[in-house]
Amino acid sequence: MGKLLLWKTAVHTVPCRCRLGGLSVTLFVAPITVCRLPRTAPACIFPAKSTSLLRHAPEPSLLLNDNLLDLSHESFVHTETIGNEVVAQAPASAVVKDGTVRVTREILDCEPPPFYVKVTGFTTNIDRWHTTIFQPPSFNVIENGSYPHGHARSEALERRVMNLVTPETDVTSHYFWATARCYQLDDDGLTEYIREQTYRTFDQDKVVLEAQQRNLGPDSPSPFPVALRTDAGPIQARKLIDELLLNEQKVVE
């Protein structure tokens, strides 16, 4: 399990005040050029109850970004929390516009995963969606919601998961995250459950990402030797990061 660092890091850090959607948060960011916060965070403003943590991630920041932009892995890694087989079966669309990558997946008439049952109370089939909005170098907001199948989308219970990954070394990162919901705002028990299950989900990712990093090794030319349609989001995000790094190198030269 990654060491839990409650708003502290093991390296010199710089406090940065920013807005994670509708939340105003102070993040302690490693003073590396590539860690700069985006000027404008993706909009996700609604009355919300939030929970947040910082975890030390023994995985590279790029792999963490890939993971957030391709949520098909929920079908295989997170069956005990947020996923089931229908996630990978549902098609995803990836759109690049104005330096932002948006990956959207609509999942209709599906059984609610365990986490969804607990946090929404929906026990019959649901329609659900999640959209990952990526802004380089490493800011991801996941918009997600669900409602009973056959009902109007206006009845959906929505959540936002904000993720900011800052590289510590080539193979480790500091992972800032917060999750917010727009319903049952006074239910502290639900807030704690969401925090616990989110951390549990991240620990499941940790096992897979560490194995992926070992298989890739330090000198792998590309994590996508064979690209699938679901890889479109991560590939486009890496292209944006490469463009930023190239432009910064030109300025330095």
PDB file of C-alpha atoms in Angstrom:
ATOM      1  CA  MET A   1       0.000   0.000   0.000  1.00  0.00           C
ATOM      2  CA  GLY A   2       1.284   3.462  -0.864  1.00  0.00           C
ATOM      3  CA  LYS A   3       2.207   5.554   2.145  1.00  0.00           C
ATOM      4  CA  LEU A   4      -0.590   7.918   3.119  1.00  0.00           C
ATOM      5  CA  LEU A   5       0.718  11.478   3.351  1.00  0.00           C
ATOM      6  CA  LEU A   6      -1.967  13.827   4.643  1.00  0.00           C
ATOM      7  CA  TRP A   7      -1.123  17.026   2.763  1.00  0.00           C
ATOM      8  CA  LYS A   8       2.564  16.504   3.263  1.00  0.00           C
ATOM      9  CA  THR A   9       5.203  15.409   0.799  1.00  0.00           C
ATOM     10  CA  ALA A  10       8.673  14.017   1.152  1.00  0.00           C
ATOM     11  CA  VAL A  11      10.217  16.635  -1.142  1.00  0.00           C
ATOM     12  CA  HIS A  12      10.399  20.410  -1.117  1.00  0.00           C
ATOM     13  CA  THR A  13       7.014  21.753  -2.180  1.00  0.00           C
ATOM     14  CA  VAL A  14       5.356  25.015  -3.143  1.00  0.00           C
ATOM     15  CA  PRO A  15       1.782  25.839  -2.008  1.00  0.00           C
ATOM     16  CA  CYS A  16      -0.519  26.660  -4.913  1.00  0.00           C
ATOM     17  CA  ARG A  17      -4.079  27.882  -4.485  1.00  0.00           C
ATOM     18  CA  CYS A  18      -6.419  26.676  -7.195  1.00  0.00           C
ATOM     19  CA  ARG A  19      -9.993  25.672  -7.864  1.00  0.00           C
ATOM     20  CA  LEU A  20     -10.762  21.999  -8.380  1.00  0.00           C
ATOM     21  CA  GLY A  21     -14.077  22.495 -10.097  1.00  0.00           C
ATOM     22  CA  GLY A  22     -16.251  24.215  -7.502  1.00  0.00           C
ATOM     23  CA  LEU A  23     -13.771  23.593  -4.676  1.00  0.00           C
ATOM     24  CA  SER A  24     -11.011  25.959  -3.605  1.00  0.00           C
ATOM     25  CA  VAL A  25      -8.006  23.894  -2.538  1.00  0.00           C
ATOM     26  CA  THR A  26      -4.413  24.526  -1.554  1.00  0.00           C
ATOM     27  CA  LEU A  27      -2.110  21.997  -3.217  1.00  0.00           C
ATOM     28  CA  PHE A  28       1.524  21.552  -2.313  1.00  0.00           C
ATOM     29  CA  VAL A  29       3.168  21.007  -5.670  1.00  0.00           C
ATOM     30  CA  ALA A  30       6.739  19.969  -6.406  1.00  0.00           C
ATOM     31  CA  PRO A  31       8.491  22.931  -8.053  1.00  0.00           C
ATOM     32  CA  ILE A  32       8.998  21.278 -11.435  1.00  0.00           C
ATOM     33  CA  THR A  33       8.048  23.097 -14.628  1.00  0.00           C
ATOM     34  CA  VAL A  34       5.925  20.206 -15.918  1.00  0.00           C
ATOM     35  CA  CYS A  35       3.807  20.316 -12.747  1.00  0.00           C
ATOM     36  CA  ARG A  36       2.272  23.698 -13.447  1.00  0.00           C
ATOM     37  CA  LEU A  37      -1.435  23.864 -12.760  1.00  0.00           C
ATOM     38  CA  PRO A  38      -3.758  24.559 -15.701  1.00  0.00           C
ATOM     39  CA  ARG A  39      -4.924  28.146 -15.916  1.00  0.00           C
ATOM     40  CA  THR A  40      -8.562  27.095 -16.120  1.00  0.00           C
ATOM     41  CA  ALA A  41      -9.838  23.930 -14.491  1.00  0.00           C
ATOM     42  CA  PRO A  42     -12.673  22.025 -16.184  1.00  0.00           C
ATOM     43  CA  ALA A  43     -15.985  23.362 -14.944  1.00  0.00           C
ATOM     44  CA  CYS A  44     -17.911  21.189 -12.499  1.00  0.00           C
ATOM     45  CA  ILE A  45     -19.683  23.694 -10.304  1.00  0.00           C
ATOM     46  CA  PHE A  46     -22.595  22.496  -8.199  1.00  0.00           C
ATOM     47  CA  PRO A  47     -23.415  22.439  -4.469  1.00  0.00           C
ATOM     48  CA  ALA A  48     -21.207  19.638  -3.244  1.00  0.00           C
ATOM     49  CA  LYS A  49     -19.900  17.736  -0.249  1.00  0.00           C
ATOM     50  CA  SER A  50     -16.299  16.727  -0.772  1.00  0.00           C
ATOM     51  CA  THR A  51     -13.576  14.523   0.627  1.00  0.00           C
ATOM     52  CA  SER A  52      -9.923  14.658  -0.346  1.00  0.00           C
ATOM     53  CA  LEU A  53      -6.532  13.115   0.349  1.00  0.00           C
ATOM     54  CA  LEU A  54      -2.970  13.003  -0.906  1.00  0.00           C
ATOM     55  CA  ARG A  55      -1.298   9.669  -1.479  1.00  0.00           C
ATOM     56  CA  HIS A  56       2.254   8.856  -2.444  1.00  0.00           C
ATOM     57  CA  ALA A  57       2.115   6.859  -5.661  1.00  0.00           C
ATOM     58  CA  PRO A  58       4.954   4.483  -6.561  1.00  0.00           C
ATOM     59  CA  GLU A  59       3.933   4.819 -10.213  1.00  0.00           C
ATOM     60  CA  PRO A  60       4.950   7.264 -12.983  1.00  0.00           C
ATOM     61  CA  SER A  61       2.627  10.209 -13.523  1.00  0.00           C
ATOM     62  CA  LEU A  62       2.098   9.322 -17.194  1.00  0.00           C
ATOM     63  CA  LEU A  63       0.800   5.842 -16.336  1.00  0.00           C
ATOM     64  CA  LEU A  64      -1.559   7.374 -13.790  1.00  0.00           C
ATOM     65  CA  ASN A  65      -2.886   9.744 -16.457  1.00  0.00           C
ATOM     66  CA  ASP A  66      -3.343   6.815 -18.850  1.00  0.00           C
ATOM     67  CA  ASN A  67      -5.289   4.962 -16.183  1.00  0.00           C
ATOM     68  CA  LEU A  68      -7.682   7.871 -15.607  1.00  0.00           C
ATOM     69  CA  LEU A  69      -8.269   8.403 -19.331  1.00  0.00           C
ATOM     70  CA  ASP A  70      -9.098   4.768 -20.082  1.00  0.00           C
ATOM     71  CA  LEU A  71     -11.663   3.585 -17.562  1.00  0.00           C
ATOM     72  CA  SER A  72     -12.360   0.304 -19.365  1.00  0.00           C
ATOM     73  CA  HIS A  73     -10.068  -1.278 -16.767  1.00  0.00           C
ATOM     74  CA  GLU A  74     -12.914  -0.912 -14.257  1.00  0.00           C
ATOM     75  CA  SER A  75     -14.347  -4.140 -15.715  1.00  0.00           C
ATOM     76  CA  PHE A  76     -11.276  -6.107 -14.694  1.00  0.00           C
ATOM     77  CA  VAL A  77      -9.708  -4.311 -11.732  1.00  0.00           C
ATOM     78  CA  HIS A  78     -12.604  -2.734  -9.815  1.00  0.00           C
ATOM     79  CA  THR A  79     -15.387  -5.322  -9.786  1.00  0.00           C
ATOM     80  CA  GLU A  80     -15.616  -4.988  -6.005  1.00  0.00           C
ATOM     81  CA  THR A  81     -16.169  -1.212  -6.164  1.00  0.00           C
ATOM     82  CA  ILE A  82     -17.019   0.869  -9.252  1.00  0.00           C
ATOM     83  CA  GLY A  83     -16.853  -1.575 -12.162  1.00  0.00           C
ATOM     84  CA  ASN A  84     -18.479  -4.514 -13.882  1.00  0.00           C
ATOM     85  CA  GLU A  85     -18.182  -6.132 -17.298  1.00  0.00           C
ATOM     86  CA  VAL A  86     -20.380  -3.608 -19.124  1.00  0.00           C
ATOM     87  CA  VAL A  87     -17.875  -0.751 -18.708  1.00  0.00           C
ATOM     88  CA  ALA A  88     -15.358  -2.256 -21.132  1.00  0.00           C
ATOM     89  CA  GLN A  89     -18.162  -3.258 -23.492  1.00  0.00           C
ATOM     90  CA  ALA A  90     -19.487   0.293 -23.827  1.00  0.00           C
ATOM     91  CA  PRO A  91     -17.832   2.382 -26.570  1.00  0.00           C
ATOM     92  CA  ALA A  92     -15.839   5.444 -25.581  1.00  0.00           C
ATOM     93  CA  SER A  93     -15.341   8.639 -27.576  1.00  0.00           C
ATOM     94  CA  ALA A  94     -12.211  10.795 -27.321  1.00  0.00           C
ATOM     95  CA  VAL A  95     -12.223  14.430 -28.438  1.00  0.00           C
ATOM     96  CA  VAL A  96      -9.304  16.879 -28.415  1.00  0.00           C
ATOM     97  CA  LYS A  97     -10.171  20.581 -28.393  1.00  0.00           C
ATOM     98  CA  ASP A  98      -8.355  23.697 -27.183  1.00  0.00           C
ATOM     99  CA  GLY A  99      -5.601  21.707 -25.496  1.00  0.00           C
ATOM    100  CA  THR A 100      -8.052  19.499 -23.596  1.00  0.00           C
ATOM    101  CA  VAL A 101      -8.864  15.805 -24.009  1.00  0.00           C
ATOM    102  CA  ARG A 102     -12.384  14.592 -23.208  1.00  0.00           C
ATOM    103  CA  VAL A 103     -13.119  10.868 -23.045  1.00  0.00           C
ATOM    104  CA  THR A 104     -16.785   9.975 -22.594  1.00  0.00           C
ATOM    105  CA  ARG A 105     -18.465   6.624 -22.050  1.00  0.00           C
ATOM    106  CA  GLU A 106     -22.243   6.131 -21.797  1.00  0.00           C
ATOM    107  CA  ILE A 107     -23.347   2.838 -20.213  1.00  0.00           C
ATOM    108  CA  LEU A 108     -27.056   2.121 -20.564  1.00  0.00           C
ATOM    109  CA  ASP A 109     -29.406  -0.314 -18.823  1.00  0.00           C
ATOM    110  CA  CYS A 110     -26.690  -1.931 -16.724  1.00  0.00           C
ATOM    111  CA  GLU A 111     -26.500  -3.529 -13.320  1.00  0.00           C
ATOM    112  CA  PRO A 112     -25.149  -1.045 -10.744  1.00  0.00           C
ATOM    113  CA  PRO A 113     -21.722  -1.991  -9.344  1.00  0.00           C
ATOM    114  CA  PRO A 114     -21.407  -2.366  -5.536  1.00  0.00           C
ATOM    115  CA  PHE A 115     -20.157   1.197  -4.972  1.00  0.00           C
ATOM    116  CA  TYR A 116     -23.048   2.638  -6.991  1.00  0.00           C
ATOM    117  CA  VAL A 117     -25.625   0.668  -5.011  1.00  0.00           C
ATOM    118  CA  LYS A 118     -24.235   1.960  -1.733  1.00  0.00           C
ATOM    119  CA  VAL A 119     -23.785   5.622  -2.649  1.00  0.00           C
ATOM    120  CA  THR A 120     -27.018   6.080  -4.647  1.00  0.00           C
ATOM    121  CA  GLY A 121     -29.418   3.478  -3.307  1.00  0.00           C
ATOM    122  CA  PHE A 122     -30.250   2.397  -6.878  1.00  0.00           C
ATOM    123  CA  THR A 123     -30.713  -1.387  -6.894  1.00  0.00           C
ATOM    124  CA  THR A 124     -32.359  -1.887 -10.302  1.00  0.00           C
ATOM    125  CA  ASN A 125     -30.623  -1.367 -13.648  1.00  0.00           C
ATOM    126  CA  ILE A 126     -29.198   2.090 -14.224  1.00  0.00           C
ATOM    127  CA  ASP A 127     -27.944   4.369 -16.981  1.00  0.00           C
ATOM    128  CA  ARG A 128     -24.532   5.757 -16.056  1.00  0.00           C
ATOM    129  CA  TRP A 129     -21.829   7.832 -17.671  1.00  0.00           C
ATOM    130  CA  HIS A 130     -18.354   9.050 -16.975  1.00  0.00           C
ATOM    131  CA  THR A 131     -16.328  11.686 -18.765  1.00  0.00           C
ATOM    132  CA  THR A 132     -12.638  12.229 -18.052  1.00  0.00           C
ATOM    133  CA  ILE A 133     -11.501  15.773 -18.840  1.00  0.00           C
ATOM    134  CA  PHE A 134      -7.721  16.048 -19.102  1.00  0.00           C
ATOM    135  CA  GLN A 135      -5.711  19.261 -19.129  1.00  0.00           C
ATOM    136  CA  PRO A 136      -1.941  18.960 -19.366  1.00  0.00           C
ATOM    137  CA  PRO A 137       0.273  18.267 -17.758  1.00  0.00           C
ATOM    138  CA  SER A 138      -1.634  16.078 -15.298  1.00  0.00           C
ATOM    139  CA  PHE A 139      -5.028  17.411 -14.240  1.00  0.00           C
ATOM    140  CA  ASN A 140      -8.004  15.072 -14.687  1.00  0.00           C
ATOM    141  CA  VAL A 141     -11.608  15.612 -13.668  1.00  0.00           C
ATOM    142  CA  ILE A 142     -13.927  12.623 -13.932  1.00  0.00           C
ATOM    143  CA  GLU A 143     -17.570  13.641 -14.221  1.00  0.00           C
ATOM    144  CA  ASN A 144     -19.862  10.728 -13.473  1.00  0.00           C
ATOM    145  CA  GLY A 145     -23.453  10.070 -12.587  1.00  0.00           C
ATOM    146  CA  SER A 146     -26.250   7.525 -12.732  1.00  0.00           C
ATOM    147  CA  TYR A 147     -30.024   7.263 -12.623  1.00  0.00           C
ATOM    148  CA  PRO A 148     -32.565   4.417 -12.821  1.00  0.00           C
ATOM    149  CA  HIS A 149     -32.961   3.090 -16.343  1.00  0.00           C
ATOM    150  CA  GLY A 150     -36.098   4.469 -17.958  1.00  0.00           C
ATOM    151  CA  HIS A 151     -36.025   7.655 -15.888  1.00  0.00           C
ATOM    152  CA  ALA A 152     -34.960  11.136 -16.970  1.00  0.00           C
ATOM    153  CA  ARG A 153     -31.303  12.151 -16.793  1.00  0.00           C
ATOM    154  CA  SER A 154     -32.395  15.124 -14.702  1.00  0.00           C
ATOM    155  CA  GLU A 155     -32.914  12.609 -11.871  1.00  0.00           C
ATOM    156  CA  ALA A 156     -29.258  11.559 -11.922  1.00  0.00           C
ATOM    157  CA  LEU A 157     -27.068  11.624  -8.830  1.00  0.00           C
ATOM    158  CA  GLU A 158     -23.767  13.131  -9.897  1.00  0.00           C
ATOM    159  CA  ARG A 159     -20.216  13.106  -8.570  1.00  0.00           C
ATOM    160  CA  ARG A 160     -16.900  14.611  -9.602  1.00  0.00           C
ATOM    161  CA  VAL A 161     -13.469  13.138  -8.956  1.00  0.00           C
ATOM    162  CA  MET A 162     -10.590  15.619  -9.223  1.00  0.00           C
ATOM    163  CA  ASN A 163      -7.112  14.202  -9.787  1.00  0.00           C
ATOM    164  CA  LEU A 164      -3.829  16.113  -9.875  1.00  0.00           C
ATOM    165  CA  VAL A 165      -0.675  14.044 -10.332  1.00  0.00           C
ATOM    166  CA  THR A 166       2.742  15.645  -9.856  1.00  0.00           C
ATOM    167  CA  PRO A 167       5.899  13.671 -10.698  1.00  0.00           C
ATOM    168  CA  GLU A 168       8.329  13.159  -7.833  1.00  0.00           C
ATOM    169  CA  THR A 169      10.848  11.123  -9.853  1.00  0.00           C
ATOM    170  CA  ASP A 170      10.737   9.322 -13.184  1.00  0.00           C
ATOM    171  CA  VAL A 171       8.885   6.442 -11.551  1.00  0.00           C
ATOM    172  CA  THR A 172       7.043   7.936  -8.542  1.00  0.00           C
ATOM    173  CA  SER A 173       4.400  10.616  -8.093  1.00  0.00           C
ATOM    174  CA  HIS A 174       2.382  12.614  -5.615  1.00  0.00           C
ATOM    175  CA  TYR A 175      -1.299  12.061  -6.224  1.00  0.00           C
ATOM    176  CA  PHE A 176      -3.732  14.750  -5.028  1.00  0.00           C
ATOM    177  CA  TRP A 177      -7.384  13.845  -5.304  1.00  0.00           C
ATOM    178  CA  ALA A 178     -10.764  15.024  -4.181  1.00  0.00           C
ATOM    179  CA  THR A 179     -14.251  13.695  -4.796  1.00  0.00           C
ATOM    180  CA  ALA A 180     -17.463  15.689  -4.531  1.00  0.00           C
ATOM    181  CA  ARG A 181     -21.147  14.849  -4.769  1.00  0.00           C
ATOM    182  CA  CYS A 182     -24.266  17.004  -5.127  1.00  0.00           C
ATOM    183  CA  TYR A 183     -26.663  14.959  -2.979  1.00  0.00           C
ATOM    184  CA  GLN A 184     -27.039  13.862   0.668  1.00  0.00           C
ATOM    185  CA  LEU A 185     -24.619  16.610   1.640  1.00  0.00           C
ATOM    186  CA  ASP A 186     -25.203  16.164   5.381  1.00  0.00           C
ATOM    187  CA  ASP A 187     -24.504  12.411   5.423  1.00  0.00           C
ATOM    188  CA  ASP A 188     -21.051  12.180   7.016  1.00  0.00           C
ATOM    189  CA  GLY A 189     -21.211   8.398   6.942  1.00  0.00           C
ATOM    190  CA  LEU A 190     -21.615   8.476   3.179  1.00  0.00           C
ATOM    191  CA  THR A 191     -18.707  10.898   2.871  1.00  0.00           C
ATOM    192  CA  GLU A 192     -16.473   8.540   4.841  1.00  0.00           C
ATOM    193  CA  TYR A 193     -17.626   5.533   2.802  1.00  0.00           C
ATOM    194  CA  ILE A 194     -16.777   7.334  -0.459  1.00  0.00           C
ATOM    195  CA  ARG A 195     -13.341   8.248   0.897  1.00  0.00           C
ATOM    196  CA  GLU A 196     -12.609   4.679   1.990  1.00  0.00           C
ATOM    197  CA  GLN A 197     -13.812   3.121  -1.249  1.00  0.00           C
ATOM    198  CA  THR A 198     -11.970   5.645  -3.399  1.00  0.00           C
ATOM    199  CA  TYR A 199      -8.757   4.842  -1.598  1.00  0.00           C
ATOM    200  CA  ARG A 200      -9.484   1.125  -1.947  1.00  0.00           C
ATOM    201  CA  THR A 201      -9.987   1.620  -5.682  1.00  0.00           C
ATOM    202  CA  PHE A 202      -6.665   3.456  -5.969  1.00  0.00           C
ATOM    203  CA  ASP A 203      -4.909   0.614  -4.180  1.00  0.00           C
ATOM    204  CA  GLN A 204      -6.354  -1.802  -6.737  1.00  0.00           C
ATOM    205  CA  ASP A 205      -4.936   0.418  -9.480  1.00  0.00           C
ATOM    206  CA  LYS A 206      -1.587   0.437  -7.716  1.00  0.00           C
ATOM    207  CA  VAL A 207      -1.131  -3.324  -8.124  1.00  0.00           C
ATOM    208  CA  VAL A 208      -1.830  -3.176 -11.857  1.00  0.00           C
ATOM    209  CA  LEU A 209       0.218  -0.041 -12.581  1.00  0.00           C
ATOM    210  CA  GLU A 210       3.268  -1.333 -10.733  1.00  0.00           C
ATOM    211  CA  ALA A 211       3.114  -4.551 -12.763  1.00  0.00           C
ATOM    212  CA  GLN A 212       2.715  -2.521 -15.948  1.00  0.00           C
ATOM    213  CA  GLN A 213       5.748  -0.418 -15.089  1.00  0.00           C
ATOM    214  CA  ARG A 214       7.842  -3.534 -14.423  1.00  0.00           C
ATOM    215  CA  ASN A 215       6.821  -5.005 -17.779  1.00  0.00           C
ATOM    216  CA  LEU A 216       7.549  -1.777 -19.647  1.00  0.00           C
ATOM    217  CA  GLY A 217      10.927  -1.249 -18.003  1.00  0.00           C
ATOM    218  CA  PRO A 218      12.819   2.057 -17.915  1.00  0.00           C
ATOM    219  CA  ASP A 219      13.660   2.195 -21.624  1.00  0.00           C
ATOM    220  CA  SER A 220      10.368   1.284 -23.280  1.00  0.00           C
ATOM    221  CA  PRO A 221       9.880   3.444 -26.422  1.00  0.00           C
ATOM    222  CA  SER A 222       6.085   3.423 -26.058  1.00  0.00           C
ATOM    223  CA  PRO A 223       3.461   1.989 -23.692  1.00  0.00           C
ATOM    224  CA  PHE A 224       1.203   1.452 -26.742  1.00  0.00           C
ATOM    225  CA  PRO A 225       3.049  -0.889 -29.147  1.00  0.00           C
ATOM    226  CA  VAL A 226      -0.403  -2.010 -30.301  1.00  0.00           C
ATOM    227  CA  ALA A 227      -3.021   0.714 -29.868  1.00  0.00           C
ATOM    228  CA  LEU A 228      -6.695  -0.088 -29.369  1.00  0.00           C
ATOM    229  CA  ARG A 229      -9.606   2.294 -29.830  1.00  0.00           C
ATOM    230  CA  THR A 230      -9.882   2.689 -26.063  1.00  0.00           C
ATOM    231  CA  ASP A 231      -6.266   3.951 -26.008  1.00  0.00           C
ATOM    232  CA  ALA A 232      -7.223   7.100 -27.937  1.00  0.00           C
ATOM    233  CA  GLY A 233      -7.596   9.277 -24.831  1.00  0.00           C
ATOM    234  CA  PRO A 234      -4.248   8.369 -23.222  1.00  0.00           C
ATOM    235  CA  ILE A 235      -2.421   8.661 -26.561  1.00  0.00           C
ATOM    236  CA  GLN A 236      -3.839  12.132 -27.256  1.00  0.00           C
ATOM    237  CA  ALA A 237      -2.982  13.260 -23.719  1.00  0.00           C
ATOM    238  CA  ARG A 238       0.616  12.110 -24.117  1.00  0.00           C
ATOM    239  CA  LYS A 239       0.844  14.004 -27.406  1.00  0.00           C
ATOM    240  CA  LEU A 240      -0.242  17.213 -25.654  1.00  0.00           C
ATOM    241  CA  ILE A 241       2.371  16.674 -22.931  1.00  0.00           C
ATOM    242  CA  ASP A 242       5.083  15.993 -25.526  1.00  0.00           C
ATOM    243  CA  GLU A 243       4.158  19.230 -27.314  1.00  0.00           C
ATOM    244  CA  LEU A 244       4.437  21.196 -24.078  1.00  0.00           C
ATOM    245  CA  LEU A 245       7.837  19.708 -23.276  1.00  0.00           C
ATOM    246  CA  LEU A 246       9.094  20.374 -26.827  1.00  0.00           C
ATOM    247  CA  ASN A 247       7.950  24.003 -26.679  1.00  0.00           C
ATOM    248  CA  GLU A 248       9.602  24.509 -23.286  1.00  0.00           C
ATOM    249  CA  GLN A 249      12.868  23.059 -24.583  1.00  0.00           C
ATOM    250  CA  LYS A 250      12.767  25.482 -27.505  1.00  0.00           C
ATOM    251  CA  VAL A 251      12.367  28.389 -25.087  1.00  0.00           C
ATOM    252  CA  VAL A 252      15.310  27.188 -22.982  1.00  0.00           C
ATOM    253  CA  GLU A 253      17.522  26.793 -26.047  1.00  0.00           C
TER     254      GLU A 253
END
